[in-house]
mmCIF file with all atom_site columns, C-alpha atoms in Angstrom:
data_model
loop_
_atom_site.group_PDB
_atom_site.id
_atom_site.type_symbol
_atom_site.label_atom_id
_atom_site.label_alt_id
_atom_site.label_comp_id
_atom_site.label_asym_id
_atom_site.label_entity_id
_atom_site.label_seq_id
_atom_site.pdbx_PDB_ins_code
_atom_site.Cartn_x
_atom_site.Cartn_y
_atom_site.Cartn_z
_atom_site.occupancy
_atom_site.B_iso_or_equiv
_atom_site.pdbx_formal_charge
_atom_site.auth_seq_id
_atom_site.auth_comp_id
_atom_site.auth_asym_id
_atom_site.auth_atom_id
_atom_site.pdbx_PDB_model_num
ATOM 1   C CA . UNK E 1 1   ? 126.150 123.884 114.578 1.00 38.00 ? 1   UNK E CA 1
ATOM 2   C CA . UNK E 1 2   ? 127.970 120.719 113.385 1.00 51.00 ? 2   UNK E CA 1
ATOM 3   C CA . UNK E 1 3   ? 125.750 117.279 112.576 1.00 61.00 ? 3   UNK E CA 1
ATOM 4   C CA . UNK E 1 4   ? 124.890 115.185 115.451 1.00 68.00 ? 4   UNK E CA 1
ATOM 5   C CA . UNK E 1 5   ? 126.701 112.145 116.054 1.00 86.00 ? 5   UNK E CA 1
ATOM 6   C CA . UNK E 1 6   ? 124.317 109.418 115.700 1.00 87.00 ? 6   UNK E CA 1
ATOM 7   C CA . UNK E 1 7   ? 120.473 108.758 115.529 1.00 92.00 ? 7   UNK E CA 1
ATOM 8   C CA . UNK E 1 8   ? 120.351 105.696 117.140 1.00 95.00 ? 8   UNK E CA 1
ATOM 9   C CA . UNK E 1 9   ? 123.300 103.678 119.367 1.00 95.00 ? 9   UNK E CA 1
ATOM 10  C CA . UNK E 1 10  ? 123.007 100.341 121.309 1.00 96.00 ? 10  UNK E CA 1
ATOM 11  C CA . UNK E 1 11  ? 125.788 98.966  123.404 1.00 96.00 ? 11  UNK E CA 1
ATOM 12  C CA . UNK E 1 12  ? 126.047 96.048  125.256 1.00 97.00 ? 12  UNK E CA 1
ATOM 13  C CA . UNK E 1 13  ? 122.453 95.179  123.836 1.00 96.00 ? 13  UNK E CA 1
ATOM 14  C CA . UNK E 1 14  ? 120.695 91.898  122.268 1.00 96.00 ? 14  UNK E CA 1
ATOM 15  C CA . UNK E 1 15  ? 117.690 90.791  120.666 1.00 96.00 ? 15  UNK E CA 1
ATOM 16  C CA . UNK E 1 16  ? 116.872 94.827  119.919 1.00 96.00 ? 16  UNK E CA 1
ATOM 17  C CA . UNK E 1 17  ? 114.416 95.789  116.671 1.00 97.00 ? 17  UNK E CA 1
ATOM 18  C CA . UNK E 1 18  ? 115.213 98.636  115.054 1.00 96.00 ? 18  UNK E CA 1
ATOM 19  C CA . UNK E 1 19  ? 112.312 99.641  112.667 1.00 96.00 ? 19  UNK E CA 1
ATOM 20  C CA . UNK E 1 20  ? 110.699 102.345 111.112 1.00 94.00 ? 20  UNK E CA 1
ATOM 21  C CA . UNK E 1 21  ? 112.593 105.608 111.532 1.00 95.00 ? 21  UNK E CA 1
ATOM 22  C CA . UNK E 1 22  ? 113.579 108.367 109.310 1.00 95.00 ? 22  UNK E CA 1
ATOM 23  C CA . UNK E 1 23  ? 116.496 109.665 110.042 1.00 96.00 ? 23  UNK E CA 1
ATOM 24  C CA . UNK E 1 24  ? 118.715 112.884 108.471 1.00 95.00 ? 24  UNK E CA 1
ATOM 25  C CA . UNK E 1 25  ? 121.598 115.074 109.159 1.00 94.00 ? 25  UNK E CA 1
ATOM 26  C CA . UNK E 1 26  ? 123.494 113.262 111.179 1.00 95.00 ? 26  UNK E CA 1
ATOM 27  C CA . UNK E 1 27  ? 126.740 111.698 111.059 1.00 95.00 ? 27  UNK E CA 1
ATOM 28  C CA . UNK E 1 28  ? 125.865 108.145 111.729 1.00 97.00 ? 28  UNK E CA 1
ATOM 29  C CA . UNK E 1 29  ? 122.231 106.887 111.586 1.00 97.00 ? 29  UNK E CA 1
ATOM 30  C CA . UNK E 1 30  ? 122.649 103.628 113.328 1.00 97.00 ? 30  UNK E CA 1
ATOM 31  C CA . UNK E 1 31  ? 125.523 102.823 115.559 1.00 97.00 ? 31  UNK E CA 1
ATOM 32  C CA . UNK E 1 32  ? 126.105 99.202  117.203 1.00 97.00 ? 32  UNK E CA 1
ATOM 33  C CA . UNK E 1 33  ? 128.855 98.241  119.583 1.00 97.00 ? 33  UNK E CA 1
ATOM 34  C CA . UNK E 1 34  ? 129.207 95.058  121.595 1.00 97.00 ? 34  UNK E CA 1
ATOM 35  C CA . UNK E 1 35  ? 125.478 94.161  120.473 1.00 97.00 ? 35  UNK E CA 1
ATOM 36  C CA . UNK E 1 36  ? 123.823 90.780  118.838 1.00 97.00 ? 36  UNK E CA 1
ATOM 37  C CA . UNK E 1 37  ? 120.730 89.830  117.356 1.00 97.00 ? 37  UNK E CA 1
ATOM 38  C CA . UNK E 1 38  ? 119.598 93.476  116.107 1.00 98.00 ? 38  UNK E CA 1
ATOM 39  C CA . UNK E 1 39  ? 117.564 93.915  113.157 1.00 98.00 ? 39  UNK E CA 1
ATOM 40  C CA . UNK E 1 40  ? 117.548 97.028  111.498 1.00 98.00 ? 40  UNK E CA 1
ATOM 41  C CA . UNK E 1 41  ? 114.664 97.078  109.158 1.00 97.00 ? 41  UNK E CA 1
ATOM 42  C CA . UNK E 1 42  ? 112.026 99.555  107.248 1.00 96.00 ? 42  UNK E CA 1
ATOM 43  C CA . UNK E 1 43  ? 114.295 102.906 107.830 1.00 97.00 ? 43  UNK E CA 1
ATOM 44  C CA . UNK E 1 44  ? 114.940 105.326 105.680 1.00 97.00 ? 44  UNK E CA 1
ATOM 45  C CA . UNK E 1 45  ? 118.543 107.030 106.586 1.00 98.00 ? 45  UNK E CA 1
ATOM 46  C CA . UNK E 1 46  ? 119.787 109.865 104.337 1.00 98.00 ? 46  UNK E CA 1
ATOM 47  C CA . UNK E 1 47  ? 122.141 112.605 104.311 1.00 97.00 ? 47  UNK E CA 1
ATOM 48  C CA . UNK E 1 48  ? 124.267 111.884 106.818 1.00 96.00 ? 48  UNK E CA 1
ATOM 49  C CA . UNK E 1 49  ? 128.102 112.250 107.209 1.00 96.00 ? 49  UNK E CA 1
ATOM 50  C CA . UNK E 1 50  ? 129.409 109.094 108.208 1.00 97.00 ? 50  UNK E CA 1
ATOM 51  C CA . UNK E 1 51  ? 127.421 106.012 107.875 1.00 98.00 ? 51  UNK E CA 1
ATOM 52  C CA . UNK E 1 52  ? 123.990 104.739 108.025 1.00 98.00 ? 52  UNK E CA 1
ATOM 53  C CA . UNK E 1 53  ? 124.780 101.693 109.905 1.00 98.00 ? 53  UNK E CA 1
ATOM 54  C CA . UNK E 1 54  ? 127.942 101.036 111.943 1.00 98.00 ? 54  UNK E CA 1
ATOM 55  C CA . UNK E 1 55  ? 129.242 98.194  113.849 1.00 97.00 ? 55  UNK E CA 1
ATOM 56  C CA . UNK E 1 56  ? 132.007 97.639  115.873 1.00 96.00 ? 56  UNK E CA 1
ATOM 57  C CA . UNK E 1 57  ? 134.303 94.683  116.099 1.00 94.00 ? 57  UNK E CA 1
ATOM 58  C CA . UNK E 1 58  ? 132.167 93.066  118.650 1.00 96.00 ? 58  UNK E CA 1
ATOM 59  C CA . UNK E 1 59  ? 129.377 92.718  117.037 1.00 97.00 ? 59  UNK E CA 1
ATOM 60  C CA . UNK E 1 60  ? 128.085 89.624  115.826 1.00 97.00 ? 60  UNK E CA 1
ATOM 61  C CA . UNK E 1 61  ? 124.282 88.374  113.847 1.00 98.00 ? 61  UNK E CA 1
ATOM 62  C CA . UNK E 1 62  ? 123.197 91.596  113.005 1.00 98.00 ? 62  UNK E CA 1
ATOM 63  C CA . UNK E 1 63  ? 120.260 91.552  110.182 1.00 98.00 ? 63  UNK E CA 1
ATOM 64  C CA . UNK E 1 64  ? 119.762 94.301  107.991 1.00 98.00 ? 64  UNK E CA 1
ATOM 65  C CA . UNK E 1 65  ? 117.250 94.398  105.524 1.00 98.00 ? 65  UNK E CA 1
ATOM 66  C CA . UNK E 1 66  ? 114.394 96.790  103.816 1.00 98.00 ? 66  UNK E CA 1
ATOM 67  C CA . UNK E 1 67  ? 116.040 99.824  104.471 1.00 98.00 ? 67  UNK E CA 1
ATOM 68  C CA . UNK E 1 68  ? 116.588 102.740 102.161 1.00 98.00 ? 68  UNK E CA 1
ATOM 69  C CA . UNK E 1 69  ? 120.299 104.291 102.051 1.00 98.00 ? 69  UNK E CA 1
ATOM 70  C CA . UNK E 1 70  ? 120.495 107.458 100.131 1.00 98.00 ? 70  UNK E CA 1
ATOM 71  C CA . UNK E 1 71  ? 123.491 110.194 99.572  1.00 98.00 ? 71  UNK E CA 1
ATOM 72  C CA . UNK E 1 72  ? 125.509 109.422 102.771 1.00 98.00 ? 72  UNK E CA 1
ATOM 73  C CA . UNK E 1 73  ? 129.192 110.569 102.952 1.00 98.00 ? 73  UNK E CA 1
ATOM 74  C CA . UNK E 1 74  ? 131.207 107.654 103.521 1.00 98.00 ? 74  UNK E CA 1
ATOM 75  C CA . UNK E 1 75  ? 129.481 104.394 103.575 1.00 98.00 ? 75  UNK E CA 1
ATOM 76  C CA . UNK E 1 76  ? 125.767 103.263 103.873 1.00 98.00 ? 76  UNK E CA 1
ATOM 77  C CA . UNK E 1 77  ? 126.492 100.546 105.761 1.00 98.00 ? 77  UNK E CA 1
ATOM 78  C CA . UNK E 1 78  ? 129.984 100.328 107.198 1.00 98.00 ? 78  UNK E CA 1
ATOM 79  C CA . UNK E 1 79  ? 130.803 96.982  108.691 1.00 97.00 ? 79  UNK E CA 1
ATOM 80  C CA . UNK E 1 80  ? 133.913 95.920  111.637 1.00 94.00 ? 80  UNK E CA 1
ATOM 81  C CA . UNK E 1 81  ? 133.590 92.106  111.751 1.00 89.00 ? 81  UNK E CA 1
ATOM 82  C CA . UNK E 1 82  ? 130.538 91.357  112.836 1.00 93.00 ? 82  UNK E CA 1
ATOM 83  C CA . UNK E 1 83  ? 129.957 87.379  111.766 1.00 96.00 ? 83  UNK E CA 1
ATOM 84  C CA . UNK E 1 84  ? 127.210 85.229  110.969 1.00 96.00 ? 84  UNK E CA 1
ATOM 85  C CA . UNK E 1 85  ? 125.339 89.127  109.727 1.00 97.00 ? 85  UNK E CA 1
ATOM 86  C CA . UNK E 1 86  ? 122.566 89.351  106.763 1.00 98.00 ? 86  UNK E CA 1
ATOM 87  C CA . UNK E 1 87  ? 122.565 92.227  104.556 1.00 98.00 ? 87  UNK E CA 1
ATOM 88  C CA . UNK E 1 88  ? 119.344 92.002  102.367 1.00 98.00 ? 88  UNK E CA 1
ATOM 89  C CA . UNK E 1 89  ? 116.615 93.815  100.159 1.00 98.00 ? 89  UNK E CA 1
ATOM 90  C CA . UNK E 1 90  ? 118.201 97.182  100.630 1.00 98.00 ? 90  UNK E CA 1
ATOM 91  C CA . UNK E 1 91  ? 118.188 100.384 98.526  1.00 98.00 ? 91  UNK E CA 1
ATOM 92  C CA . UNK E 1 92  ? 121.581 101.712 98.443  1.00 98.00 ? 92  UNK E CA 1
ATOM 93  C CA . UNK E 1 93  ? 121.288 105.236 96.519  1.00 98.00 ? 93  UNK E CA 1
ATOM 94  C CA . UNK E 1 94  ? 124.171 107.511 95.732  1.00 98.00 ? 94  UNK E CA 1
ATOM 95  C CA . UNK E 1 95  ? 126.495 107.238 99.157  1.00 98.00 ? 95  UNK E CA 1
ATOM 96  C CA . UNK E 1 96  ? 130.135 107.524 99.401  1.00 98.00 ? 96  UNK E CA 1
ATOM 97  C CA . UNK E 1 97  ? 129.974 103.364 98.484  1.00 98.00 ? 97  UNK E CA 1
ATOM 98  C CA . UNK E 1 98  ? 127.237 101.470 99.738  1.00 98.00 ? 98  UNK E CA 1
ATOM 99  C CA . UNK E 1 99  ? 128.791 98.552  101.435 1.00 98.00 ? 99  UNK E CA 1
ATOM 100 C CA . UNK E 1 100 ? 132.251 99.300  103.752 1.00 98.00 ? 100 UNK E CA 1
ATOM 101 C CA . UNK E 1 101 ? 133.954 96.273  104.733 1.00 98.00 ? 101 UNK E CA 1
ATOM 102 C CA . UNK E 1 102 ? 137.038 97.578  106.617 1.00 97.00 ? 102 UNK E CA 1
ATOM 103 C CA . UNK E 1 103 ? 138.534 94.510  108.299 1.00 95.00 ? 103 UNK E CA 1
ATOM 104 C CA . UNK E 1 104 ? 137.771 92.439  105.342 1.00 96.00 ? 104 UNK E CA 1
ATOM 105 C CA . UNK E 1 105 ? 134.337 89.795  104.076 1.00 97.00 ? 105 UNK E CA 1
ATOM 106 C CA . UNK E 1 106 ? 132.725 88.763  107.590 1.00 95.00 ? 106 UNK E CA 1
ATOM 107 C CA . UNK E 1 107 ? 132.567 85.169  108.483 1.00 95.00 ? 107 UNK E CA 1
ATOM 108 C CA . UNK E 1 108 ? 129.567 83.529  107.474 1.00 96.00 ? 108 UNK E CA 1
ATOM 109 C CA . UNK E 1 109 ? 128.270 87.098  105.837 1.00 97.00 ? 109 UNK E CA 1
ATOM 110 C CA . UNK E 1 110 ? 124.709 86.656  103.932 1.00 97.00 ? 110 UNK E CA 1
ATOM 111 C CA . UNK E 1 111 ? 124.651 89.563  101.180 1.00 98.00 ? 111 UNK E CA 1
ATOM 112 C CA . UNK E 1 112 ? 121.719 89.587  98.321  1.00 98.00 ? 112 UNK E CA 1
ATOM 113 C CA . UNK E 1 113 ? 118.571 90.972  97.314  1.00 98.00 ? 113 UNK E CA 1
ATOM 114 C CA . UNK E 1 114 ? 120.066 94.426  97.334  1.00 98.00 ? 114 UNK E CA 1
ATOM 115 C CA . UNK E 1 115 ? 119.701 97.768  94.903  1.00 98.00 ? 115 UNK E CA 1
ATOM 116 C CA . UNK E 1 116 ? 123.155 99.090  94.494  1.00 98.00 ? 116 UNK E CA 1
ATOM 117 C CA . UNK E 1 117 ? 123.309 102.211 92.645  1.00 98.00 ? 117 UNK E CA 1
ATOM 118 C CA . UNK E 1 118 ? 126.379 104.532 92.924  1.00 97.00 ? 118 UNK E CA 1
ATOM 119 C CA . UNK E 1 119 ? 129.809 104.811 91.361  1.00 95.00 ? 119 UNK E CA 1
ATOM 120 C CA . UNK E 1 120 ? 131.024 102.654 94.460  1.00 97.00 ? 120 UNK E CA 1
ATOM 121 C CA . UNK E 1 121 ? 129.650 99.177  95.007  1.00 98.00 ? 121 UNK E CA 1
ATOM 122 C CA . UNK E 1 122 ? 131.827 98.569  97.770  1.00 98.00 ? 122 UNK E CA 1
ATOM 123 C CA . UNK E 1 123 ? 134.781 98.712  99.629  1.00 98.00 ? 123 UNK E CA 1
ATOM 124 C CA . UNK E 1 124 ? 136.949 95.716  101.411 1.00 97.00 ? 124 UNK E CA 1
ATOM 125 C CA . UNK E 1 125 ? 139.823 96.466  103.568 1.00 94.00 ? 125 UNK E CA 1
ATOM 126 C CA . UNK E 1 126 ? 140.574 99.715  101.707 1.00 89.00 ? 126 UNK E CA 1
ATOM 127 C CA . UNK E 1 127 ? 140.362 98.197  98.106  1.00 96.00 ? 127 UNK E CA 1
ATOM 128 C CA . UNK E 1 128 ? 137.656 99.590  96.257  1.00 98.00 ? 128 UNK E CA 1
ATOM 129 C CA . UNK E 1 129 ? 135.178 97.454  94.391  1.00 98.00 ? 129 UNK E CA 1
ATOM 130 C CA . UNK E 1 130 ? 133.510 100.094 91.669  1.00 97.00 ? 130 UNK E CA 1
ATOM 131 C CA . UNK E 1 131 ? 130.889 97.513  90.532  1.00 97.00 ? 131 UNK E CA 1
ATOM 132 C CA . UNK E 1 132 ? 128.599 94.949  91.427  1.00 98.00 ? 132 UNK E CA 1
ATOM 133 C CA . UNK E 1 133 ? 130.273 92.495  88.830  1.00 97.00 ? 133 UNK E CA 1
ATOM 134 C CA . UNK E 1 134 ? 133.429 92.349  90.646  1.00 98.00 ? 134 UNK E CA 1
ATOM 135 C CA . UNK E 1 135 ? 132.225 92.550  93.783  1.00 98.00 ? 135 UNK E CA 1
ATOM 136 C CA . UNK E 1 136 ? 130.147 89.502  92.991  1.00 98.00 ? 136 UNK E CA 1
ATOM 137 C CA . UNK E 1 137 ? 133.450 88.139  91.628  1.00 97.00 ? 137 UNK E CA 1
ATOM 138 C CA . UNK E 1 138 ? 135.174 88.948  94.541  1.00 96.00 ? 138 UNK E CA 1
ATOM 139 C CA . UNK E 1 139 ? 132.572 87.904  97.483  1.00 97.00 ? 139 UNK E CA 1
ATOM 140 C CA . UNK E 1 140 ? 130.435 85.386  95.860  1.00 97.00 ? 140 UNK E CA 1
ATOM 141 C CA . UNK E 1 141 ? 127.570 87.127  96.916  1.00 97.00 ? 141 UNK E CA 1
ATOM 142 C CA . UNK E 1 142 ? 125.119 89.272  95.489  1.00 97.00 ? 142 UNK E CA 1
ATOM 143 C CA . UNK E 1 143 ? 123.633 87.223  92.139  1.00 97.00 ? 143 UNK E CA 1
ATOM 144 C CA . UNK E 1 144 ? 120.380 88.646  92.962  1.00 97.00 ? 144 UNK E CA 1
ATOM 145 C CA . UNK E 1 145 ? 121.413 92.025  93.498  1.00 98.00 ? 145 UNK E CA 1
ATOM 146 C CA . UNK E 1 146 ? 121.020 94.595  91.239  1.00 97.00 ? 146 UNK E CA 1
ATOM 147 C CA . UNK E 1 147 ? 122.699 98.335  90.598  1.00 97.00 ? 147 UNK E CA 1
ATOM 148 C CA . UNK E 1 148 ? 119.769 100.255 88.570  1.00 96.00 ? 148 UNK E CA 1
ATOM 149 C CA . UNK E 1 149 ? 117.937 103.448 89.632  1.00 97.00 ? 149 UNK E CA 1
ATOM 150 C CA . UNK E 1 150 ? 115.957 102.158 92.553  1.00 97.00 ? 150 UNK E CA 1
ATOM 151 C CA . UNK E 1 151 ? 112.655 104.467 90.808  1.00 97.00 ? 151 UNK E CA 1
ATOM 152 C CA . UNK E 1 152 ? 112.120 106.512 93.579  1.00 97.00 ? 152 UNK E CA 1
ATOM 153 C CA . UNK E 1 153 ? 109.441 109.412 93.730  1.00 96.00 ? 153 UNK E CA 1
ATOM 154 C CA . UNK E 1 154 ? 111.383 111.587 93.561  1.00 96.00 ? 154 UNK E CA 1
ATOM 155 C CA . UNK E 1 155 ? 115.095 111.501 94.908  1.00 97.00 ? 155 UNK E CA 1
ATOM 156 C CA . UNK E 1 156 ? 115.857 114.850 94.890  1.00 96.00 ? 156 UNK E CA 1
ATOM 157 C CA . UNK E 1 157 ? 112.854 115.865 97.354  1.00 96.00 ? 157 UNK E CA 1
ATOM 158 C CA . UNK E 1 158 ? 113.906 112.946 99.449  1.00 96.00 ? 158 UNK E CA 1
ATOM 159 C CA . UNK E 1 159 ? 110.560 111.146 98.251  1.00 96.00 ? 159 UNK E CA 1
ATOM 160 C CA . UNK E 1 160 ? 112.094 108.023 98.725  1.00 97.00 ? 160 UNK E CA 1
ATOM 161 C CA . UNK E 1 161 ? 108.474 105.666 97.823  1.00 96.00 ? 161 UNK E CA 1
ATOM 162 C CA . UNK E 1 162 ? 109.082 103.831 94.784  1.00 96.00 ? 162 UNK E CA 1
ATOM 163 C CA . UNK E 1 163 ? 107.235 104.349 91.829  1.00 95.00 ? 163 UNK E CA 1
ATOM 164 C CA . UNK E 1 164 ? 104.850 101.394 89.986  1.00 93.00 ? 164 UNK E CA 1
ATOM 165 C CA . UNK E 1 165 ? 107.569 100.628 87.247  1.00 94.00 ? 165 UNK E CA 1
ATOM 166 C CA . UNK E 1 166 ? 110.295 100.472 89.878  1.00 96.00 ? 166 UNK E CA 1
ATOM 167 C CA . UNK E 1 167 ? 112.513 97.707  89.401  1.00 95.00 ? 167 UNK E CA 1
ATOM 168 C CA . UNK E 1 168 ? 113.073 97.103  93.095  1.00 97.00 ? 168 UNK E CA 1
ATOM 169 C CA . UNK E 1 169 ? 109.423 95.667  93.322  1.00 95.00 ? 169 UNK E CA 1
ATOM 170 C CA . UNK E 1 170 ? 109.025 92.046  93.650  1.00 94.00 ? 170 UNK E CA 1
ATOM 171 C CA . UNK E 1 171 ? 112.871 91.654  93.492  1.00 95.00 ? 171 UNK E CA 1
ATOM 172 C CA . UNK E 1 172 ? 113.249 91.245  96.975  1.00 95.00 ? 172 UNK E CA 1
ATOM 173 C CA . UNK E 1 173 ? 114.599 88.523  99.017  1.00 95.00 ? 173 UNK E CA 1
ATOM 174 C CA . UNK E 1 174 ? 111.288 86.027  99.238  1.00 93.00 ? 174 UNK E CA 1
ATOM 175 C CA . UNK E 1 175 ? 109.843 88.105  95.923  1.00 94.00 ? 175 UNK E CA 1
ATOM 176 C CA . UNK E 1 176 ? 109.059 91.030  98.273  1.00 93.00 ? 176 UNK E CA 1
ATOM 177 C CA . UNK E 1 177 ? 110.039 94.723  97.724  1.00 95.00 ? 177 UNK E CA 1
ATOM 178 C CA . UNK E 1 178 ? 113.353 95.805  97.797  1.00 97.00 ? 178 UNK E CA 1
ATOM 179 C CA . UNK E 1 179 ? 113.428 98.647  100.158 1.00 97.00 ? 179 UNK E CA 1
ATOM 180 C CA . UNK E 1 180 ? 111.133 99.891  103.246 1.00 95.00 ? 180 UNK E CA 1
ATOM 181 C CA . UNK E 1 181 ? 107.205 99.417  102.697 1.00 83.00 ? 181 UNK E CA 1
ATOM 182 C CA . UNK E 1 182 ? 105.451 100.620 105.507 1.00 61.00 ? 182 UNK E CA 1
ATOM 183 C CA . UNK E 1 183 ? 106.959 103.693 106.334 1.00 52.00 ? 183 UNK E CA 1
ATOM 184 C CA . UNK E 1 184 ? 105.969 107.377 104.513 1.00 50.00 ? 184 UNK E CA 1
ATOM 185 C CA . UNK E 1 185 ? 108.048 110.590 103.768 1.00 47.00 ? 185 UNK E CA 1
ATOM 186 C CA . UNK E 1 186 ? 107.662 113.214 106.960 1.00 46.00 ? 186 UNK E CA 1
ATOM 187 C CA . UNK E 1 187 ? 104.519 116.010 106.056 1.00 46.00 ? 187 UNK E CA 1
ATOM 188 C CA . UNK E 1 188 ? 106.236 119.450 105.573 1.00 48.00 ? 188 UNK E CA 1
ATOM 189 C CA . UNK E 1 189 ? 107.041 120.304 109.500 1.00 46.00 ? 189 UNK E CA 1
ATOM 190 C CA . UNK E 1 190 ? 106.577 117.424 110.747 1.00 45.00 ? 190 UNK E CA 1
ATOM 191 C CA . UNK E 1 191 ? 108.622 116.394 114.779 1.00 42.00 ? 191 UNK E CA 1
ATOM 192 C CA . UNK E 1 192 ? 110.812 113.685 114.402 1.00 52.00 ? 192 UNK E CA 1
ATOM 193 C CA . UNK E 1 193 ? 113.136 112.301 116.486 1.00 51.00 ? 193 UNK E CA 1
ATOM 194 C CA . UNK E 1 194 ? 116.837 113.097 115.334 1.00 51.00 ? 194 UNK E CA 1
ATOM 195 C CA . UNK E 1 195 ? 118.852 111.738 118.152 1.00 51.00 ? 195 UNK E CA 1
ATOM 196 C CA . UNK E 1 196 ? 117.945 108.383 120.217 1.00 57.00 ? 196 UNK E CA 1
ATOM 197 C CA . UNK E 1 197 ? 120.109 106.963 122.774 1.00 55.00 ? 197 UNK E CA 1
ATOM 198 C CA . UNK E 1 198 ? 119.430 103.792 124.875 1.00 58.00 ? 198 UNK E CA 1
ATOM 199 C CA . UNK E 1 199 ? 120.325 104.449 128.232 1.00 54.00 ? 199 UNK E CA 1
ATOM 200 C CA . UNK E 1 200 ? 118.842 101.147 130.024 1.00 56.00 ? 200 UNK E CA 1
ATOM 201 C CA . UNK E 1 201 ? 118.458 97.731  128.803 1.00 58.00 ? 201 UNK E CA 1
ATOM 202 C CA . UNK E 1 202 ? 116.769 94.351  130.701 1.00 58.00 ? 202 UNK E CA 1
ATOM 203 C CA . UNK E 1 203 ? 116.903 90.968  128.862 1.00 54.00 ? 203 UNK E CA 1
ATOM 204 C CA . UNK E 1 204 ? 113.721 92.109  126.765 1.00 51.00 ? 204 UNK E CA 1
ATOM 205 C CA . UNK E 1 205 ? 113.060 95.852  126.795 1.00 54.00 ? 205 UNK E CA 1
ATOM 206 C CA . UNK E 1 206 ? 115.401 99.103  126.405 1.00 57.00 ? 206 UNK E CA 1
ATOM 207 C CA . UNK E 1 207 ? 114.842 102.367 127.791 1.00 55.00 ? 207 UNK E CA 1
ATOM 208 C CA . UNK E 1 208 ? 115.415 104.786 124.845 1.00 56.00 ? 208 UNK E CA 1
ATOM 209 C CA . UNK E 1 209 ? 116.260 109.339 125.433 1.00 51.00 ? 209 UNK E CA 1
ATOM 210 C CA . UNK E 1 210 ? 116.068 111.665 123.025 1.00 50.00 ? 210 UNK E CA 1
#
């Protein structure tokens, strides 16, 4: 049986929050098209395929921030456009390259605060950006970022709680914690939800399947 295709997808939606999932073996995590004002925040999204965010063209304001990104195939966060977006106080951990910029820099794009760690820092319309110097250099964003080890738990068990020395603490956009804080790794055999689709929205409330 192949990876599912997404965790979570929103079209045609606004004004959505996103928050607090785990999510695993899939192929996206988070999937946006034709959708504005959505924050994504406080998720942990790992092993996946694809990315853990994905936009289309026609998105636009789209805040991501306190998530944890950690050994996903192609991109942790893969962005099409999408203006006027904030990427902050992230962990990006060991994925394909942590920020995907295919149609080029966004218009208006807020990027900072973030934990950067892989051999990728980024990658903007197909040119690869191998560290956070040059993509700094490149963008003019990111002078708060960082690319040490995040000091997780323990990576390999997918512990992804940061330990007391870790240097994501207190480096966060507003001096907060770079990554999630609220959320805790799944007990052994523990449900969760692996694959969330909203199938009705109103002006303030989505219906979501699984």
């Amino acid at each position: 049986m192949g990876k599912l295709p997404h965790g979570i997808k929103l079209t045609d939606c606004e004004g959505i929050h996103i928050e607090g999932f785990r999510m695993h073996g899939l192929v996206d995590g988070i999937v946006l098209e034709n959708s504005s004002g959505i924050l994504i925040a406080e998720n942990e999204i790992f092993d996946c395929k694809g990315s853990g965010v994905r936009t289309d063209e026609k998105c636009h304001d789209i805040t991501i921030e306190r998530n944890t990104f950690a050994f996903i195939g192609k991109s942790g966060i893969r962005i099409d456009s999408a203006p006027r977006s904030e990427i902050s106080s992230n962990i990006f951990f060991k994925n394909g390259t942590q920020l995907e910029f295919p149609k080029g820099l966004p218009e208006r794009l807020f990027a900072d605060f973030n934990c950067l760690f892989g051999e990728t820092c980024a990658t903007i319309d197909r040119r690869v950006v191998p560290s956070l110097a040059l993509w700094r250099e490149i963008s003019g964003l990111g002078s708060a970022s960082f690319d040490g080890k995040p000091g997780f738990v323990s990576a390999e068990r997918k512990d992804f709680r940061l330990i007391n020395q870790s240097l994501c603490k207190g480096r966060g956009r507003h001096s907060l914690t770079i990554g999630p804080g609220r959320i805790q790794p799944s007990a052994e055999g523990e449900q969760s939800i692996e694959n969330v689709k909203v199938v009705s929205v109103s002006s303030t409330t989505a219906d979501l399947s699984w």
